[in-house]
Coordinates of C-alpha atoms and ligand atoms in Angstrom, one line a residue:
X1 CA 88.8 39.9 -38.2
X2 CA 87.8 36.1 -40.6
X3 CA 86.6 34.0 -39.6
X4 CA 89.7 31.3 -39.9
X5 CA 91.9 33.9 -37.8
X6 CA 88.9 33.7 -35.6
X7 CA 88.6 29.6 -35.4
X8 CA 92.5 30.0 -35.2
X9 CA 92.6 32.3 -31.9
X10 CA 90.0 30.3 -30.6
X11 CA 92.3 27.1 -30.2
X12 CA 95.4 28.4 -29.4
X13 CA 92.9 29.7 -26.6
X14 CA 91.9 26.8 -25.8
X15 CA 95.4 25.3 -25.8
X16 CA 96.7 27.4 -23.3
X17 CA 93.1 27.7 -21.5
X18 CA 94.1 23.3 -20.3
X19 CA 90.9 23.5 -17.8
X20 CA 87.4 23.8 -19.5
X21 CA 86.5 27.5 -21.0
X22 CA 82.9 29.2 -21.0
X23 CA 81.5 29.9 -24.0
X24 CA 81.3 33.5 -22.4
X25 CA 84.8 33.0 -21.8
X26 CA 86.0 32.8 -24.8
X27 CA 82.8 35.3 -26.5
X28 CA 84.6 37.9 -24.1
X29 CA 88.2 36.9 -25.2
X30 CA 87.4 36.3 -28.9
X31 CA 85.0 39.7 -28.9
X32 CA 82.1 37.9 -30.8
X33 CA 78.3 37.1 -29.2
X34 CA 78.3 33.9 -27.4
X35 CA 76.0 32.5 -30.2
X36 CA 79.3 32.8 -32.4
X37 CA 81.2 31.4 -29.8
X38 CA 79.8 28.8 -30.0
X39 CA 78.7 27.9 -33.4
X40 CA 82.6 28.0 -33.9
X41 CA 83.3 25.9 -31.5
X42 CA 81.2 23.0 -32.8
X43 CA 83.2 24.0 -36.3
X44 CA 86.6 23.0 -34.3
X45 CA 84.5 20.1 -32.9
X46 CA 83.6 18.6 -37.1
X47 CA 87.2 19.8 -38.2
X48 CA 89.3 17.4 -35.7
X49 CA 86.6 14.7 -36.5
X50 CA 86.9 14.7 -39.9
X51 CA 91.0 15.2 -39.8
X52 CA 92.3 11.6 -39.2
X53 CA 95.8 12.8 -38.8
X54 CA 94.8 15.2 -35.6
X55 CA 95.0 14.0 -32.1
X56 CA 92.8 16.3 -30.7
X57 CA 88.7 16.5 -29.9
X58 CA 87.0 19.7 -28.6
X59 CA 85.4 18.6 -25.4
X60 CA 81.5 20.5 -23.7
X61 CA 81.3 20.1 -20.4
X62 CA 78.1 22.0 -19.8
X63 CA 78.4 25.7 -20.9
X64 CA 82.2 25.2 -20.9
X65 CA 85.0 23.3 -23.9
X66 CA 87.9 22.7 -23.9
X67 CA 90.6 20.4 -25.8
X68 CA 91.6 17.1 -25.4
X69 CA 93.6 14.0 -26.0
X70 CA 92.3 11.3 -29.1
X71 CA 90.3 8.1 -26.7
X72 CA 92.9 6.1 -29.6
X73 CA 95.9 8.2 -28.6
X74 CA 95.6 6.8 -25.1
X75 CA 98.2 4.4 -24.9
X76 CA 100.6 6.2 -26.7
X77 CA 100.1 9.2 -24.1
X78 CA 100.5 6.7 -20.9
X79 CA 103.6 6.1 -22.4
X80 CA 105.0 8.4 -22.0
X81 CA 103.7 10.8 -18.7
X82 CA 103.1 7.0 -16.9
X83 CA 99.4 5.6 -16.0
X84 CA 98.0 9.2 -16.0
X85 CA 95.3 9.6 -13.6
X86 CA 94.0 5.3 -11.8
X87 CA 90.6 5.6 -12.8
X88 CA 90.4 1.9 -10.5
X89 CA 86.9 2.6 -7.8
X90 CA 85.2 0.2 -5.8
X91 CA 81.6 -1.6 -6.2
X92 CA 80.6 0.7 -3.6
X93 CA 82.6 3.6 -5.1
X94 CA 80.9 3.3 -8.9
X95 CA 77.4 3.0 -7.1
X96 CA 77.6 6.2 -4.7
X97 CA 79.1 7.4 -8.0
X98 CA 75.8 6.7 -9.8
X99 CA 73.5 7.4 -7.2
X100 CA 75.3 11.4 -7.0
X101 CA 75.3 11.3 -10.6
X102 CA 70.6 10.7 -12.2
X103 CA 70.2 12.7 -8.5
X104 CA 72.7 15.4 -7.9
X105 CA 72.1 17.3 -5.8
X106 CA 71.5 14.5 -3.3
X107 CA 72.5 14.7 0.2
X108 CA 74.5 11.6 2.2
X109 CA 70.3 10.8 3.5
X110 CA 69.7 10.1 -0.3
X111 CA 72.7 8.1 -1.1
X112 CA 72.1 5.8 1.7
X113 CA 68.5 5.5 1.0
X114 CA 69.3 4.1 -2.2
X115 CA 72.5 2.1 -1.2
X116 CA 71.1 0.6 2.1
X117 CA 74.4 1.1 3.6
X118 CA 75.5 4.5 5.1
X119 CA 78.3 6.1 2.4
X120 CA 80.0 9.1 5.0
X121 CA 83.1 6.3 4.0
X122 CA 83.3 5.9 -0.1
X123 CA 82.1 10.0 -0.5
X124 CA 84.3 11.6 1.6
X125 CA 87.3 9.2 -1.5
X126 CA 85.0 10.5 -4.0
X127 CA 85.3 14.3 -2.6
X128 CA 89.3 13.8 -1.8
X129 CA 89.6 12.3 -5.7
X130 CA 87.8 15.6 -7.0
X131 CA 84.7 13.4 -8.7
X132 CA 82.8 14.5 -6.3
X133 CA 82.2 17.7 -4.3
X134 CA 79.7 20.1 -2.5
X135 CA 77.2 22.4 -4.2
X136 CA 75.2 23.7 -1.2
X137 CA 73.2 22.9 1.9
X138 CA 69.3 21.5 2.1
X139 CA 67.0 24.3 4.3
X140 CA 65.9 21.5 7.2
X141 CA 67.1 20.1 10.1
X142 CA 70.6 19.5 10.4
X143 CA 71.6 21.9 6.7
X144 CA 73.0 18.5 5.4
X145 CA 75.2 19.0 2.0
X146 CA 74.2 19.0 -1.2
X147 CA 76.3 16.4 -3.3
X148 CA 77.2 16.2 -7.5
X149 CA 79.9 14.9 -9.9
X150 CA 82.2 17.1 -11.0
X151 CA 83.2 18.5 -14.3
X152 CA 86.6 15.9 -13.2
X153 CA 84.0 12.9 -13.3
X154 CA 82.6 13.8 -16.9
X155 CA 85.8 14.4 -18.3
X156 CA 87.3 10.7 -16.7
X157 CA 83.2 9.4 -17.8
X158 CA 83.9 10.9 -21.5
X159 CA 80.4 12.8 -20.3
X160 CA 79.6 16.0 -21.4
X161 CA 76.7 16.2 -18.8
X162 CA 75.3 13.8 -16.6
X163 CA 71.9 13.6 -19.0
X164 CA 74.6 11.7 -21.4
X165 CA 74.4 8.6 -18.4
X166 CA 72.6 5.8 -20.0
X167 CA 68.8 4.8 -18.5
X168 CA 68.7 4.6 -14.7
X169 CA 67.0 1.1 -13.6
X170 CA 63.8 1.3 -12.9
X171 CA 63.9 0.1 -9.9
X172 CA 67.1 3.1 -8.6
X173 CA 65.2 5.3 -10.3
X174 CA 61.6 4.5 -8.0
X175 CA 63.4 4.3 -4.6
X176 CA 64.9 7.5 -4.8
X177 CA 61.1 9.5 -6.2
X178 CA 60.0 7.8 -3.0
X179 CA 62.5 9.5 -1.2
X180 CA 63.1 12.6 -2.9
X181 CA 59.0 13.0 -2.3
X182 CA 59.1 12.6 1.2
X183 CA 61.9 14.9 2.1
X184 CA 59.7 17.6 0.0
X185 CA 57.5 16.7 1.4
X186 CA 58.8 17.4 5.3
X187 CA 60.8 20.2 3.8
X188 CA 57.5 22.1 2.3
X189 CA 60.7 22.1 -0.5
X190 CA 59.2 22.0 -4.7
X191 CA 58.5 19.4 -6.4
X192 CA 60.3 17.2 -7.3
X193 CA 62.0 18.7 -11.0
X194 CA 60.1 16.5 -14.2
X195 CA 62.0 14.3 -16.1
X196 CA 62.4 15.3 -20.0
X197 CA 60.0 14.3 -23.1
X198 CA 60.9 14.7 -26.5
X199 CA 58.1 14.2 -28.7
X200 CA 58.7 13.1 -32.4
X201 CA 55.2 13.1 -34.8
X202 CA 54.9 12.9 -38.1
X203 CA 54.4 10.4 -40.4
X204 CA 54.6 6.6 -41.5
X205 CA 58.0 7.0 -43.3
X206 CA 59.4 10.4 -42.1
X207 CA 62.3 8.6 -40.8
X208 CA 61.1 9.0 -36.6
X209 CA 61.0 5.5 -35.0
X210 CA 65.0 5.3 -36.5
X211 CA 65.6 8.7 -35.8
X212 CA 64.3 8.7 -32.6
X213 CA 66.5 5.8 -30.9
X214 CA 70.0 8.0 -32.6
X215 CA 68.4 11.0 -30.4
X216 CA 68.5 8.4 -27.3
X217 CA 71.8 6.3 -28.2
X218 CA 73.2 10.1 -27.9
X219 CA 71.0 11.8 -25.1
X220 CA 71.7 8.8 -22.8
X221 CA 67.9 8.3 -22.1
X222 CA 65.1 5.8 -23.6
X223 CA 63.0 6.3 -26.7
X224 CA 59.0 4.9 -27.0
X225 CA 58.0 4.4 -30.2
X226 CA 54.3 4.3 -29.7
X227 CA 53.2 2.7 -33.2
X228 CA 54.3 -0.4 -31.9
X229 CA 51.9 -0.6 -29.4
X230 CA 49.1 -0.4 -31.9
X231 CA 50.6 -2.3 -34.0
X232 CA 50.3 -4.9 -31.6
X233 CA 46.9 -4.0 -30.7
X234 CA 46.2 -4.7 -34.4
X235 CA 48.3 -7.5 -34.9
X236 CA 46.1 -9.2 -31.5
X237 CA 42.7 -8.0 -32.8
X238 CA 43.6 -9.6 -35.9
X239 CA 44.5 -13.0 -34.5
X240 CA 41.1 -13.6 -32.1
X241 CA 39.2 -12.4 -36.0
X242 CA 38.0 -9.1 -34.8
X243 CA 37.6 -6.2 -36.9
X244 CA 39.9 -3.6 -35.4
X245 CA 37.0 -1.2 -36.0
X246 CA 34.6 -3.0 -34.4
X247 CA 34.5 -0.7 -31.2
X248 CA 32.3 -3.1 -28.8
X249 CA 34.1 -6.8 -29.7
X250 CA 37.9 -3.7 -29.9
X251 CA 36.2 -2.6 -26.1
X252 CA 36.4 -6.1 -24.9
X253 CA 39.9 -7.0 -26.7
X254 CA 41.5 -4.8 -24.1
X255 CA 39.6 -5.4 -21.1
X256 CA 41.1 -8.6 -20.8
X257 CA 45.4 -7.4 -22.7
X258 CA 47.9 -6.8 -20.8
X259 CA 50.6 -4.4 -22.4
X260 CA 53.8 -4.4 -20.9
X261 CA 57.1 -1.9 -23.0
X262 CA 60.1 -3.9 -22.2
X263 CA 62.4 -1.1 -22.9
X264 CA 65.8 -2.7 -21.5
X265 CA 69.6 -2.2 -23.4
X266 CA 66.8 0.5 -25.5
X267 CA 66.2 -2.4 -27.5
X268 CA 61.6 -1.8 -27.7
X269 CA 59.5 -5.3 -26.9
X270 CA 56.0 -4.5 -26.8
X271 CA 54.8 -7.3 -24.3
X272 CA 50.9 -8.2 -24.8
X273 CA 49.8 -11.1 -22.3
X274 CA 52.7 -12.3 -21.6
X275 CA 54.2 -12.5 -25.5
X276 CA 56.7 -10.4 -27.7
X277 CA 54.9 -8.5 -29.9
X278 CA 57.8 -7.0 -32.1
X279 CA 58.9 -9.8 -34.5
X280 CA 54.7 -9.5 -35.9
X281 CA 53.8 -5.8 -36.3
X282 CA 56.2 -4.6 -39.4
X283 CA 53.9 -6.8 -41.6
X284 CA 51.7 -4.0 -44.6
X285 CA 48.4 -6.3 -42.6
X286 CA 49.4 -4.7 -39.1
X287 CA 49.9 -1.6 -40.3
X288 CA 46.3 -1.7 -41.8
X289 CA 45.3 -3.1 -38.5
X290 CA 47.6 -0.7 -36.3
X291 CA 45.5 2.4 -38.3
X292 CA 42.3 1.5 -38.1
X293 CA 42.4 0.1 -34.3
X294 CA 43.7 3.6 -33.2
X295 CA 40.9 5.2 -34.6
X296 CA 39.4 4.2 -31.3
X297 CA 39.1 6.8 -28.5
X298 CA 38.9 3.5 -26.2
X299 CA 42.3 1.9 -28.4
X300 CA 43.7 5.0 -27.8
X301 CA 42.4 5.8 -23.8
X302 CA 44.8 2.3 -23.3
X303 CA 48.4 3.8 -25.0
X304 CA 48.2 6.6 -24.1
X305 CA 47.6 5.7 -20.2
X306 CA 50.9 4.2 -20.7
X307 CA 52.9 6.3 -22.0
X308 CA 51.7 8.5 -19.3
X309 CA 53.1 6.9 -17.0
X310 CA 56.2 5.8 -18.9
X311 CA 57.4 9.4 -19.8
X312 CA 56.1 10.4 -15.9
X313 CA 58.3 8.4 -13.6
X314 CA 61.9 9.1 -16.2
X315 CA 63.0 11.3 -18.8
X316 CA 61.9 9.9 -22.3
X317 CA 62.0 10.6 -26.2
X318 CA 59.0 9.6 -27.5
X319 CA 57.7 9.2 -31.1
X320 CA 54.1 8.6 -32.9
X321 CA 51.5 10.9 -34.2
X322 CA 49.7 13.3 -31.1
X323 CA 52.8 12.6 -28.6
X324 CA 53.9 16.7 -28.8
X325 CA 49.8 17.7 -29.5
X326 CA 47.8 15.2 -26.8
X327 CA 50.1 13.4 -25.2
X328 CA 52.2 15.5 -23.6
X329 CA 51.1 18.8 -25.1
X330 CA 53.9 20.3 -22.2
X331 CA 56.9 18.3 -23.4
X332 CA 59.9 21.4 -23.7
X333 CA 61.1 19.9 -26.8
X334 CA 58.8 19.4 -29.4
X335 CA 59.6 18.0 -33.1
X336 CA 57.0 17.7 -36.9
X337 CA 59.2 15.5 -38.4
X338 CA 58.2 14.9 -42.3
X339 CA 59.3 14.0 -46.2
X340 CA 57.8 13.8 -49.5
X341 CA 56.0 11.3 -50.2
X342 CA 58.0 9.8 -52.3
X343 CA 60.8 9.4 -50.1
X344 CA 58.8 8.3 -47.4
X345 CA 57.9 5.1 -49.7
X346 CA 60.9 4.0 -50.4
X347 CA 62.2 4.4 -47.1
X348 CA 58.9 2.3 -45.8
X349 CA 59.7 0.0 -49.0
X350 CA 64.3 -0.6 -47.9
X351 CA 62.0 -1.5 -44.3
X352 CA 59.4 -3.4 -46.2
X353 CA 62.2 -5.0 -48.2
X354 CA 64.7 -6.3 -45.6
X355 CA 61.8 -8.5 -43.6
X356 CA 61.6 -10.3 -46.4
X357 CA 58.4 -8.5 -48.2
X358 CA 57.8 -8.2 -52.1
X359 CA 55.9 -5.0 -53.0
X360 CA 56.1 -3.0 -54.8
X361 CA 56.6 0.5 -54.7
X362 CA 53.0 1.8 -56.0
X363 CA 51.9 -1.3 -53.3
X364 CA 53.3 0.8 -50.5
X365 CA 52.3 4.6 -51.6
X366 CA 48.2 3.6 -52.2
X367 CA 48.8 2.1 -48.8
X368 CA 51.0 5.4 -47.6
X369 CA 48.1 7.2 -48.1
X370 CA 45.2 6.1 -47.4
X371 CA 46.9 5.2 -44.1
X372 CA 48.0 9.0 -44.1
X373 CA 44.1 10.3 -44.7
X374 CA 43.0 8.4 -42.5
X375 CA 45.4 9.0 -38.9
X376 CA 45.6 12.2 -40.3
X377 CA 41.5 13.0 -40.7
X378 CA 40.0 10.5 -38.0
X379 CA 38.6 12.9 -35.2
X380 CA 40.4 12.8 -31.9
X381 CA 44.4 12.7 -31.6
X382 CA 45.0 12.8 -35.1
X383 CA 49.2 13.4 -37.0
X384 CA 49.4 16.5 -36.5
X385 CA 51.9 19.2 -36.0
X386 CA 52.0 21.3 -32.2
X387 CA 52.0 24.7 -32.6
X388 CA 54.8 24.6 -30.9
X389 CA 57.0 21.9 -32.6
X390 CA 59.7 22.5 -35.0
X391 CA 59.2 21.7 -38.1
X392 CA 61.5 19.8 -39.7
X393 CA 61.8 17.9 -43.4
X394 CA 64.4 15.3 -43.6
X395 CA 64.0 14.4 -47.5
X396 CA 66.9 15.9 -48.1
X397 CA 68.3 15.2 -44.7
X398 CA 70.6 12.0 -43.7
X399 CA 69.5 10.3 -41.0
X400 CA 72.7 12.2 -38.7
X401 CA 72.1 15.4 -39.8
X402 CA 68.8 15.4 -38.4
X403 CA 69.7 14.6 -35.1
X404 CA 71.8 17.0 -35.2
X405 CA 70.0 19.5 -35.8
X406 CA 67.4 17.9 -32.8
X407 CA 71.0 18.3 -30.5
X408 CA 71.8 21.1 -31.0
X409 CA 67.7 22.9 -30.5
X410 CA 67.5 20.5 -27.2
X411 CA 70.9 22.6 -26.1
X412 CA 70.0 25.8 -27.1
X413 CA 67.1 25.2 -24.5
X414 CA 68.9 23.7 -22.2
X415 CA 70.6 27.1 -22.4
X416 CA 67.4 29.5 -21.9
X417 CA 65.8 27.6 -19.3
X418 CA 66.9 24.0 -17.9
X419 CA 64.4 21.3 -19.5
X420 CA 64.8 19.5 -16.3
X421 CA 62.1 22.2 -14.7
X422 CA 59.5 22.3 -11.9
X423 CA 56.3 20.9 -11.8
X424 CA 55.2 16.9 -13.0
X425 CA 53.8 16.7 -16.4
X426 CA 50.1 15.1 -15.7
Ligands
DC1 O1 54.7 4.6 -36.9 P1 53.9 4.2 -37.4 O2 53.3 3.5 -38.7 O3 54.1 2.4 -35.9 O4 51.9 3.5 -36.6 C1 51.0 2.4 -36.3 C2 49.8 3.1 -37.0 O5 49.3 3.7 -35.5 C3 49.5 4.5 -37.8 O6 48.2 4.5 -38.2 C4 49.2 5.2 -36.7 C5 48.5 5.0 -35.6 N1 49.7 6.1 -34.5 C6 49.1 6.5 -33.5 O7 47.4 7.0 -33.2 N2 49.3 7.6 -33.0 C7 50.8 6.9 -32.1 N3 51.2 7.8 -31.3 C8 51.2 6.4 -32.6 C9 50.9 5.5 -34.2

């Protein structure tokens, strides 16, 4: 059977199936391997995306896929069917759904602990509407039911997995984590699932930060630009007239420095001593100071502690130089992105031009070579590809293409082993 033939049959299969069909079933009906079925789905998905004359899309939901209609056609379909589903939910229902979606499987007691009110009747209504279901019971006295959101919930909210949910509010996460830990120590269960960490390392201008931002939007998890932290400390040292290479003076400075990372709305603000340093950290002087100050062990200790704290609390994409080798050596997904020196210098130059800087390509290239050498030759945590990091050369790739490759890798890894596995990052 030719590839074209397989694609046509797959489309027909999804059309008659209606409900999501697992990749295993697709493979069985088409007589191909599961990996090939997944590849065919990707092709079909892209074909619909490219074709403005098609009213269909492929919707992927945890190991399965179905045909669905394009959101832009909704009003026409509503006119045909009447309003297909009334999606209006009460605030209590939304809140309860959020607690379940972020913490699945969750018990009624957990939901009550987070919301502060008994939620049994809301849960019952959500079960009736097919948005929540019982997926098992907890082996503790009373054997409480474990609840999870349904495929219907994912479809209604346009998600392919609960991991696409927007980042959770930290306060809520803390409450849930504490509660889960108490429950587990009472029941002698395994420790809480560890949050997913995606490590993206590489030299300057390799596109790490832009890639991390886009990936963050796609996966619905926060991203942390660790370079910004070293840059902010470099800027503070410059302002105080401290040489960023002066270990003793930097040590004294750090003992009186507070740093907060604000990731609200996925836009990073690097706050030092209560002031947002973000507008001042992208100049050539700040780059130089960051490279110098980041070579000091005391600075690395300071920043890495904050990075690990944030990564322990929630799923996180971190971009930097040493994330996969030093900060989170057991991160389940690691990438090392690079590009030719010329491409990297041109990207940096474009950033600087946008910021109104008048550096030339030669200036940028020279600066970059010095910084790259310094960052990769320093003793502690130099820029280095971890043995298990996937190398991506972005010289001839668009950001979108790089992100697509990364998403594919993450999805493939998830199929082999759930990425939210047992144990915690140390
Ligand atoms: O990625 P960037 O250009 O914004 O990084 C600024 C500097 O900080 C760079 O010279 C290397 C250093 N850095 C580091 O040492 N470790 C990190 N995890 C991130 C950046």
